[in-house]
PDB file of C-alpha atoms in Angstrom:
ATOM      1  CA  UNK A   1      26.451 -70.905 -12.343  1.00 34.00           C
ATOM      2  CA  UNK A   2      26.750 -69.966 -15.994  1.00 41.00           C
ATOM      3  CA  UNK A   3      23.048 -70.727 -16.289  1.00 43.00           C
ATOM      4  CA  UNK A   4      21.988 -68.005 -14.236  1.00 38.00           C
ATOM      5  CA  UNK A   5      24.290 -65.505 -14.957  1.00 40.00           C
ATOM      6  CA  UNK A   6      23.289 -65.673 -18.720  1.00 39.00           C
ATOM      7  CA  UNK A   7      19.429 -66.129 -19.611  1.00 38.00           C
ATOM      8  CA  UNK A   8      17.286 -65.344 -16.693  1.00 49.00           C
ATOM      9  CA  UNK A   9      19.865 -66.128 -14.123  1.00 50.00           C
ATOM     10  CA  UNK A  10      18.553 -69.174 -11.990  1.00 42.00           C
ATOM     11  CA  UNK A  11      17.351 -71.238 -15.140  1.00 47.00           C
ATOM     12  CA  UNK A  12      20.372 -71.499 -16.717  1.00 45.00           C
ATOM     13  CA  UNK A  13      22.297 -72.081 -13.862  1.00 42.00           C
ATOM     14  CA  UNK A  14      21.566 -75.653 -14.364  1.00 37.00           C
ATOM     15  CA  UNK A  15      24.049 -75.821 -17.554  1.00 39.00           C
ATOM     16  CA  UNK A  16      27.115 -76.055 -15.637  1.00 37.00           C
ATOM     17  CA  UNK A  17      25.990 -79.726 -14.823  1.00 35.00           C
ATOM     18  CA  UNK A  18      24.582 -80.440 -18.194  1.00 39.00           C
ATOM     19  CA  UNK A  19      25.916 -78.815 -20.898  1.00 56.00           C
ATOM     20  CA  UNK A  20      26.030 -75.149 -22.010  1.00 85.00           C
ATOM     21  CA  UNK A  21      23.554 -72.602 -23.468  1.00 90.00           C
ATOM     22  CA  UNK A  22      23.869 -71.887 -27.055  1.00 94.00           C
ATOM     23  CA  UNK A  23      24.683 -68.407 -27.771  1.00 95.00           C
ATOM     24  CA  UNK A  24      23.928 -66.688 -31.155  1.00 96.00           C
ATOM     25  CA  UNK A  25      24.592 -63.479 -32.352  1.00 95.00           C
ATOM     26  CA  UNK A  26      21.386 -63.644 -34.071  1.00 95.00           C
ATOM     27  CA  UNK A  27      18.252 -64.058 -32.919  1.00 95.00           C
ATOM     28  CA  UNK A  28      15.458 -66.506 -34.108  1.00 96.00           C
ATOM     29  CA  UNK A  29      13.426 -64.063 -35.510  1.00 94.00           C
ATOM     30  CA  UNK A  30      12.268 -60.261 -35.086  1.00 93.00           C
ATOM     31  CA  UNK A  31       9.788 -59.083 -32.495  1.00 92.00           C
ATOM     32  CA  UNK A  32       6.278 -59.377 -33.886  1.00 88.00           C
ATOM     33  CA  UNK A  33       3.775 -56.811 -33.383  1.00 83.00           C
ATOM     34  CA  UNK A  34       1.314 -58.369 -31.299  1.00 79.00           C
ATOM     35  CA  UNK A  35       4.023 -61.024 -29.949  1.00 84.00           C
ATOM     36  CA  UNK A  36       3.308 -60.766 -26.697  1.00 92.00           C
ATOM     37  CA  UNK A  37       1.757 -63.452 -24.880  1.00 94.00           C
ATOM     38  CA  UNK A  38      -0.242 -62.331 -22.041  1.00 93.00           C
ATOM     39  CA  UNK A  39       0.315 -65.661 -19.873  1.00 95.00           C
ATOM     40  CA  UNK A  40       4.007 -64.519 -19.181  1.00 96.00           C
ATOM     41  CA  UNK A  41       3.417 -61.570 -17.738  1.00 95.00           C
ATOM     42  CA  UNK A  42       4.157 -60.987 -14.112  1.00 95.00           C
ATOM     43  CA  UNK A  43       5.992 -62.644 -11.302  1.00 95.00           C
ATOM     44  CA  UNK A  44       7.401 -66.070 -11.239  1.00 95.00           C
ATOM     45  CA  UNK A  45       9.507 -68.072  -9.059  1.00 93.00           C
ATOM     46  CA  UNK A  46      11.791 -70.778  -9.730  1.00 88.00           C
ATOM     47  CA  UNK A  47      13.251 -73.022  -7.196  1.00 78.00           C
ATOM     48  CA  UNK A  48      16.488 -75.272  -8.229  1.00 75.00           C
ATOM     49  CA  UNK A  49      17.191 -78.881  -6.600  1.00 73.00           C
ATOM     50  CA  UNK A  50      19.416 -77.222  -4.485  1.00 73.00           C
ATOM     51  CA  UNK A  51      17.431 -74.630  -2.891  1.00 74.00           C
ATOM     52  CA  UNK A  52      18.337 -71.627  -4.574  1.00 77.00           C
ATOM     53  CA  UNK A  53      15.215 -69.285  -5.309  1.00 83.00           C
ATOM     54  CA  UNK A  54      14.773 -66.455  -8.242  1.00 88.00           C
ATOM     55  CA  UNK A  55      12.138 -64.766  -8.828  1.00 90.00           C
ATOM     56  CA  UNK A  56      11.633 -63.458 -12.421  1.00 93.00           C
ATOM     57  CA  UNK A  57       9.353 -60.586 -13.335  1.00 95.00           C
ATOM     58  CA  UNK A  58       7.918 -60.346 -17.267  1.00 96.00           C
ATOM     59  CA  UNK A  59       6.890 -56.709 -17.625  1.00 96.00           C
ATOM     60  CA  UNK A  60       5.266 -55.838 -21.106  1.00 95.00           C
ATOM     61  CA  UNK A  61       7.818 -53.218 -22.585  1.00 92.00           C
ATOM     62  CA  UNK A  62       5.979 -52.589 -25.817  1.00 91.00           C
ATOM     63  CA  UNK A  63       3.358 -54.369 -27.919  1.00 91.00           C
ATOM     64  CA  UNK A  64       6.227 -56.886 -28.736  1.00 94.00           C
ATOM     65  CA  UNK A  65       8.602 -57.040 -26.160  1.00 96.00           C
ATOM     66  CA  UNK A  66       9.308 -57.636 -22.567  1.00 96.00           C
ATOM     67  CA  UNK A  67      11.572 -56.095 -19.926  1.00 96.00           C
ATOM     68  CA  UNK A  68      12.510 -58.939 -17.851  1.00 96.00           C
ATOM     69  CA  UNK A  69      14.133 -59.032 -14.579  1.00 94.00           C
ATOM     70  CA  UNK A  70      15.771 -61.236 -12.082  1.00 91.00           C
ATOM     71  CA  UNK A  71      16.629 -61.750  -8.545  1.00 88.00           C
ATOM     72  CA  UNK A  72      17.986 -64.199  -6.785  1.00 84.00           C
ATOM     73  CA  UNK A  73      16.784 -64.934  -3.145  1.00 80.00           C
ATOM     74  CA  UNK A  74      19.043 -62.917  -0.756  1.00 73.00           C
ATOM     75  CA  UNK A  75      21.560 -61.677  -3.636  1.00 76.00           C
ATOM     76  CA  UNK A  76      20.382 -58.261  -4.394  1.00 70.00           C
ATOM     77  CA  UNK A  77      23.420 -57.757  -6.176  1.00 71.00           C
ATOM     78  CA  UNK A  78      22.767 -60.121  -8.625  1.00 78.00           C
ATOM     79  CA  UNK A  79      19.700 -58.407 -10.196  1.00 86.00           C
ATOM     80  CA  UNK A  80      19.498 -58.623 -13.784  1.00 90.00           C
ATOM     81  CA  UNK A  81      18.241 -57.362 -16.761  1.00 92.00           C
ATOM     82  CA  UNK A  82      16.997 -58.620 -20.089  1.00 95.00           C
ATOM     83  CA  UNK A  83      14.863 -57.801 -23.358  1.00 94.00           C
ATOM     84  CA  UNK A  84      12.662 -61.037 -24.014  1.00 96.00           C
ATOM     85  CA  UNK A  85      10.505 -61.657 -27.085  1.00 96.00           C
ATOM     86  CA  UNK A  86       8.648 -64.571 -28.546  1.00 96.00           C
ATOM     87  CA  UNK A  87       9.050 -66.279 -31.602  1.00 95.00           C
ATOM     88  CA  UNK A  88       7.559 -69.319 -33.318  1.00 94.00           C
ATOM     89  CA  UNK A  89       9.861 -71.752 -35.084  1.00 94.00           C
ATOM     90  CA  UNK A  90       8.619 -75.358 -36.124  1.00 92.00           C
ATOM     91  CA  UNK A  91       5.386 -74.803 -34.554  1.00 91.00           C
ATOM     92  CA  UNK A  92       7.236 -74.535 -30.966  1.00 93.00           C
ATOM     93  CA  UNK A  93       7.116 -70.903 -28.827  1.00 95.00           C
ATOM     94  CA  UNK A  94      10.779 -69.979 -28.284  1.00 96.00           C
ATOM     95  CA  UNK A  95      11.922 -67.007 -25.976  1.00 96.00           C
ATOM     96  CA  UNK A  96      14.230 -64.838 -27.463  1.00 96.00           C
ATOM     97  CA  UNK A  97      16.654 -63.584 -24.424  1.00 95.00           C
ATOM     98  CA  UNK A  98      19.185 -60.765 -24.739  1.00 95.00           C
ATOM     99  CA  UNK A  99      21.049 -59.551 -21.401  1.00 92.00           C
ATOM    100  CA  UNK A 100      21.030 -55.982 -21.120  1.00 91.00           C
ATOM    101  CA  UNK A 101      24.429 -54.574 -20.423  1.00 87.00           C
ATOM    102  CA  UNK A 102      25.532 -51.366 -18.871  1.00 83.00           C
ATOM    103  CA  UNK A 103      28.468 -50.988 -22.049  1.00 83.00           C
ATOM    104  CA  UNK A 104      26.649 -51.938 -25.076  1.00 80.00           C
ATOM    105  CA  UNK A 105      28.263 -54.987 -27.371  1.00 81.00           C
ATOM    106  CA  UNK A 106      27.447 -57.085 -29.563  1.00 84.00           C
ATOM    107  CA  UNK A 107      24.139 -58.721 -28.762  1.00 86.00           C
ATOM    108  CA  UNK A 108      24.298 -62.278 -27.614  1.00 93.00           C
ATOM    109  CA  UNK A 109      20.950 -64.321 -27.846  1.00 96.00           C
ATOM    110  CA  UNK A 110      19.967 -67.277 -25.591  1.00 96.00           C
ATOM    111  CA  UNK A 111      16.896 -69.465 -26.600  1.00 96.00           C
ATOM    112  CA  UNK A 112      14.345 -71.513 -24.621  1.00 94.00           C
ATOM    113  CA  UNK A 113      11.215 -73.170 -25.818  1.00 94.00           C
ATOM    114  CA  UNK A 114       8.476 -72.424 -23.618  1.00 95.00           C
ATOM    115  CA  UNK A 115       5.040 -74.073 -22.702  1.00 94.00           C
ATOM    116  CA  UNK A 116       2.401 -73.957 -20.100  1.00 95.00           C
ATOM    117  CA  UNK A 117       1.624 -77.493 -17.903  1.00 94.00           C
ATOM    118  CA  UNK A 118      -2.297 -77.956 -17.045  1.00 94.00           C
ATOM    119  CA  UNK A 119      -1.257 -76.639 -13.785  1.00 92.00           C
ATOM    120  CA  UNK A 120      -0.024 -73.431 -14.858  1.00 93.00           C
ATOM    121  CA  UNK A 121       3.503 -73.678 -14.456  1.00 94.00           C
ATOM    122  CA  UNK A 122       5.830 -72.381 -16.808  1.00 95.00           C
ATOM    123  CA  UNK A 123       8.166 -74.853 -18.349  1.00 93.00           C
ATOM    124  CA  UNK A 124      11.429 -73.640 -20.161  1.00 91.00           C
ATOM    125  CA  UNK A 125      13.939 -75.848 -21.917  1.00 92.00           C
ATOM    126  CA  UNK A 126      17.353 -74.091 -22.962  1.00 92.00           C
ATOM    127  CA  UNK A 127      18.350 -74.699 -26.587  1.00 94.00           C
ATOM    128  CA  UNK A 128      21.934 -76.282 -25.724  1.00 92.00           C
ATOM    129  CA  UNK A 129      25.444 -75.546 -27.585  1.00 91.00           C
ATOM    130  CA  UNK A 130      26.511 -79.534 -27.490  1.00 90.00           C
ATOM    131  CA  UNK A 131      24.552 -80.584 -30.877  1.00 89.00           C
ATOM    132  CA  UNK A 132      24.506 -77.136 -32.615  1.00 91.00           C
ATOM    133  CA  UNK A 133      27.369 -75.757 -34.891  1.00 93.00           C
ATOM    134  CA  UNK A 134      28.536 -72.572 -33.766  1.00 92.00           C
ATOM    135  CA  UNK A 135      28.226 -71.374 -37.299  1.00 94.00           C
ATOM    136  CA  UNK A 136      24.702 -71.108 -36.860  1.00 95.00           C
ATOM    137  CA  UNK A 137      25.050 -68.419 -34.370  1.00 94.00           C
ATOM    138  CA  UNK A 138      25.963 -65.806 -36.914  1.00 95.00           C
ATOM    139  CA  UNK A 139      22.905 -67.154 -39.764  1.00 96.00           C
ATOM    140  CA  UNK A 140      19.738 -66.486 -38.666  1.00 96.00           C
ATOM    141  CA  UNK A 141      18.080 -68.568 -42.188  1.00 96.00           C
ATOM    142  CA  UNK A 142      20.134 -71.460 -41.433  1.00 97.00           C
ATOM    143  CA  UNK A 143      19.227 -71.128 -37.574  1.00 96.00           C
ATOM    144  CA  UNK A 144      15.956 -71.421 -38.114  1.00 96.00           C
ATOM    145  CA  UNK A 145      16.269 -74.349 -40.397  1.00 96.00           C
ATOM    146  CA  UNK A 146      18.569 -76.290 -38.255  1.00 96.00           C
ATOM    147  CA  UNK A 147      15.981 -75.574 -35.355  1.00 96.00           C
ATOM    148  CA  UNK A 148      13.151 -76.364 -37.176  1.00 95.00           C
ATOM    149  CA  UNK A 149      14.926 -79.401 -38.756  1.00 95.00           C
ATOM    150  CA  UNK A 150      15.496 -80.766 -35.035  1.00 94.00           C
ATOM    151  CA  UNK A 151      12.189 -79.737 -33.151  1.00 92.00           C
ATOM    152  CA  UNK A 152      11.199 -83.088 -32.040  1.00 88.00           C
ATOM    153  CA  UNK A 153      12.681 -84.884 -29.277  1.00 86.00           C
ATOM    154  CA  UNK A 154      15.611 -83.625 -26.932  1.00 88.00           C
ATOM    155  CA  UNK A 155      18.125 -83.147 -29.520  1.00 91.00           C
ATOM    156  CA  UNK A 156      18.158 -79.109 -29.418  1.00 93.00           C
ATOM    157  CA  UNK A 157      18.067 -79.285 -25.397  1.00 90.00           C
ATOM    158  CA  UNK A 158      20.343 -80.625 -22.856  1.00 76.00           C
ATOM    159  CA  UNK A 159      19.407 -83.479 -21.272  1.00 65.00           C
ATOM    160  CA  UNK A 160      17.705 -82.278 -17.880  1.00 65.00           C
ATOM    161  CA  UNK A 161      14.453 -82.021 -16.914  1.00 73.00           C
ATOM    162  CA  UNK A 162      12.396 -78.757 -18.273  1.00 80.00           C
ATOM    163  CA  UNK A 163      12.795 -75.614 -15.545  1.00 82.00           C
ATOM    164  CA  UNK A 164       9.379 -75.093 -14.282  1.00 85.00           C
ATOM    165  CA  UNK A 165       8.409 -71.650 -12.685  1.00 90.00           C
ATOM    166  CA  UNK A 166       5.325 -71.600 -10.401  1.00 90.00           C
ATOM    167  CA  UNK A 167       3.327 -68.020  -9.730  1.00 91.00           C
ATOM    168  CA  UNK A 168       4.311 -67.019  -5.936  1.00 86.00           C
ATOM    169  CA  UNK A 169       1.855 -68.298  -3.659  1.00 77.00           C
ATOM    170  CA  UNK A 170       0.153 -64.928  -2.290  1.00 70.00           C
ATOM    171  CA  UNK A 171       0.922 -64.069   1.262  1.00 62.00           C
ATOM    172  CA  UNK A 172      -1.554 -64.623   3.685  1.00 63.00           C
ATOM    173  CA  UNK A 173      -3.854 -61.658   4.436  1.00 62.00           C
ATOM    174  CA  UNK A 174      -3.034 -60.977   8.219  1.00 67.00           C
ATOM    175  CA  UNK A 175      -6.053 -60.929  10.460  1.00 68.00           C
ATOM    176  CA  UNK A 176      -6.132 -58.276  13.371  1.00 66.00           C
ATOM    177  CA  UNK A 177      -7.528 -58.923  16.285  1.00 67.00           C
ATOM    178  CA  UNK A 178     -11.706 -57.338  16.381  1.00 64.00           C
ATOM    179  CA  UNK A 179     -11.353 -54.805  18.466  1.00 63.00           C
ATOM    180  CA  UNK A 180     -14.361 -55.048  21.590  1.00 63.00           C
ATOM    181  CA  UNK A 181     -17.496 -53.229  20.525  1.00 59.00           C
ATOM    182  CA  UNK A 182     -17.891 -49.768  21.920  1.00 58.00           C
ATOM    183  CA  UNK A 183     -20.982 -50.204  24.788  1.00 59.00           C
ATOM    184  CA  UNK A 184     -23.777 -47.931  23.749  1.00 56.00           C
ATOM    185  CA  UNK A 185     -24.529 -45.665  26.818  1.00 60.00           C
ATOM    186  CA  UNK A 186     -27.245 -47.023  29.167  1.00 60.00           C
ATOM    187  CA  UNK A 187     -30.809 -45.390  28.621  1.00 60.00           C
ATOM    188  CA  UNK A 188     -31.538 -42.964  31.000  1.00 62.00           C
ATOM    189  CA  UNK A 189     -34.934 -43.732  32.872  1.00 60.00           C
ATOM    190  CA  UNK A 190     -37.104 -40.883  34.178  1.00 58.00           C
TER     191      UNK A 190
END
């Protein structure tokens, strides 16, 4: 369940089976003015093959970053919070993901490329640690160059299919039974 516990919870849980997300002490880039992607804002739902479900809410924190909250269905004690912002590298859009901790410590970043399918699903692919030298996590310039040089194909990612999130289905409106119309008083005849 490491993927679930590290970056956007439920989405990273799958890494246990396929690898581990790459952890870096440097981000892929700094938050940029107006860097919010309005399509990310709001609530998303993800279900994995095991039937576990999580809701993820992207809330704009300022003009550059999101506050992201993850809630696993049926596990309120597992709520996790993240600082997330977008950055473009090699023509791809990435999320820089930084877990918010109660006790400050060294920053740890995780990365996921993202795109939207024609059906409107949010597709995430987490950068995996299997092909990235660990030293890259300390040198932002070298990390960005490496990612740019290997952006094509699956080299940067685990071999699993991309993680997909959808907007939650709205609850159907409850239809109340109609109240019988009040009868008008009978007209008096003279």
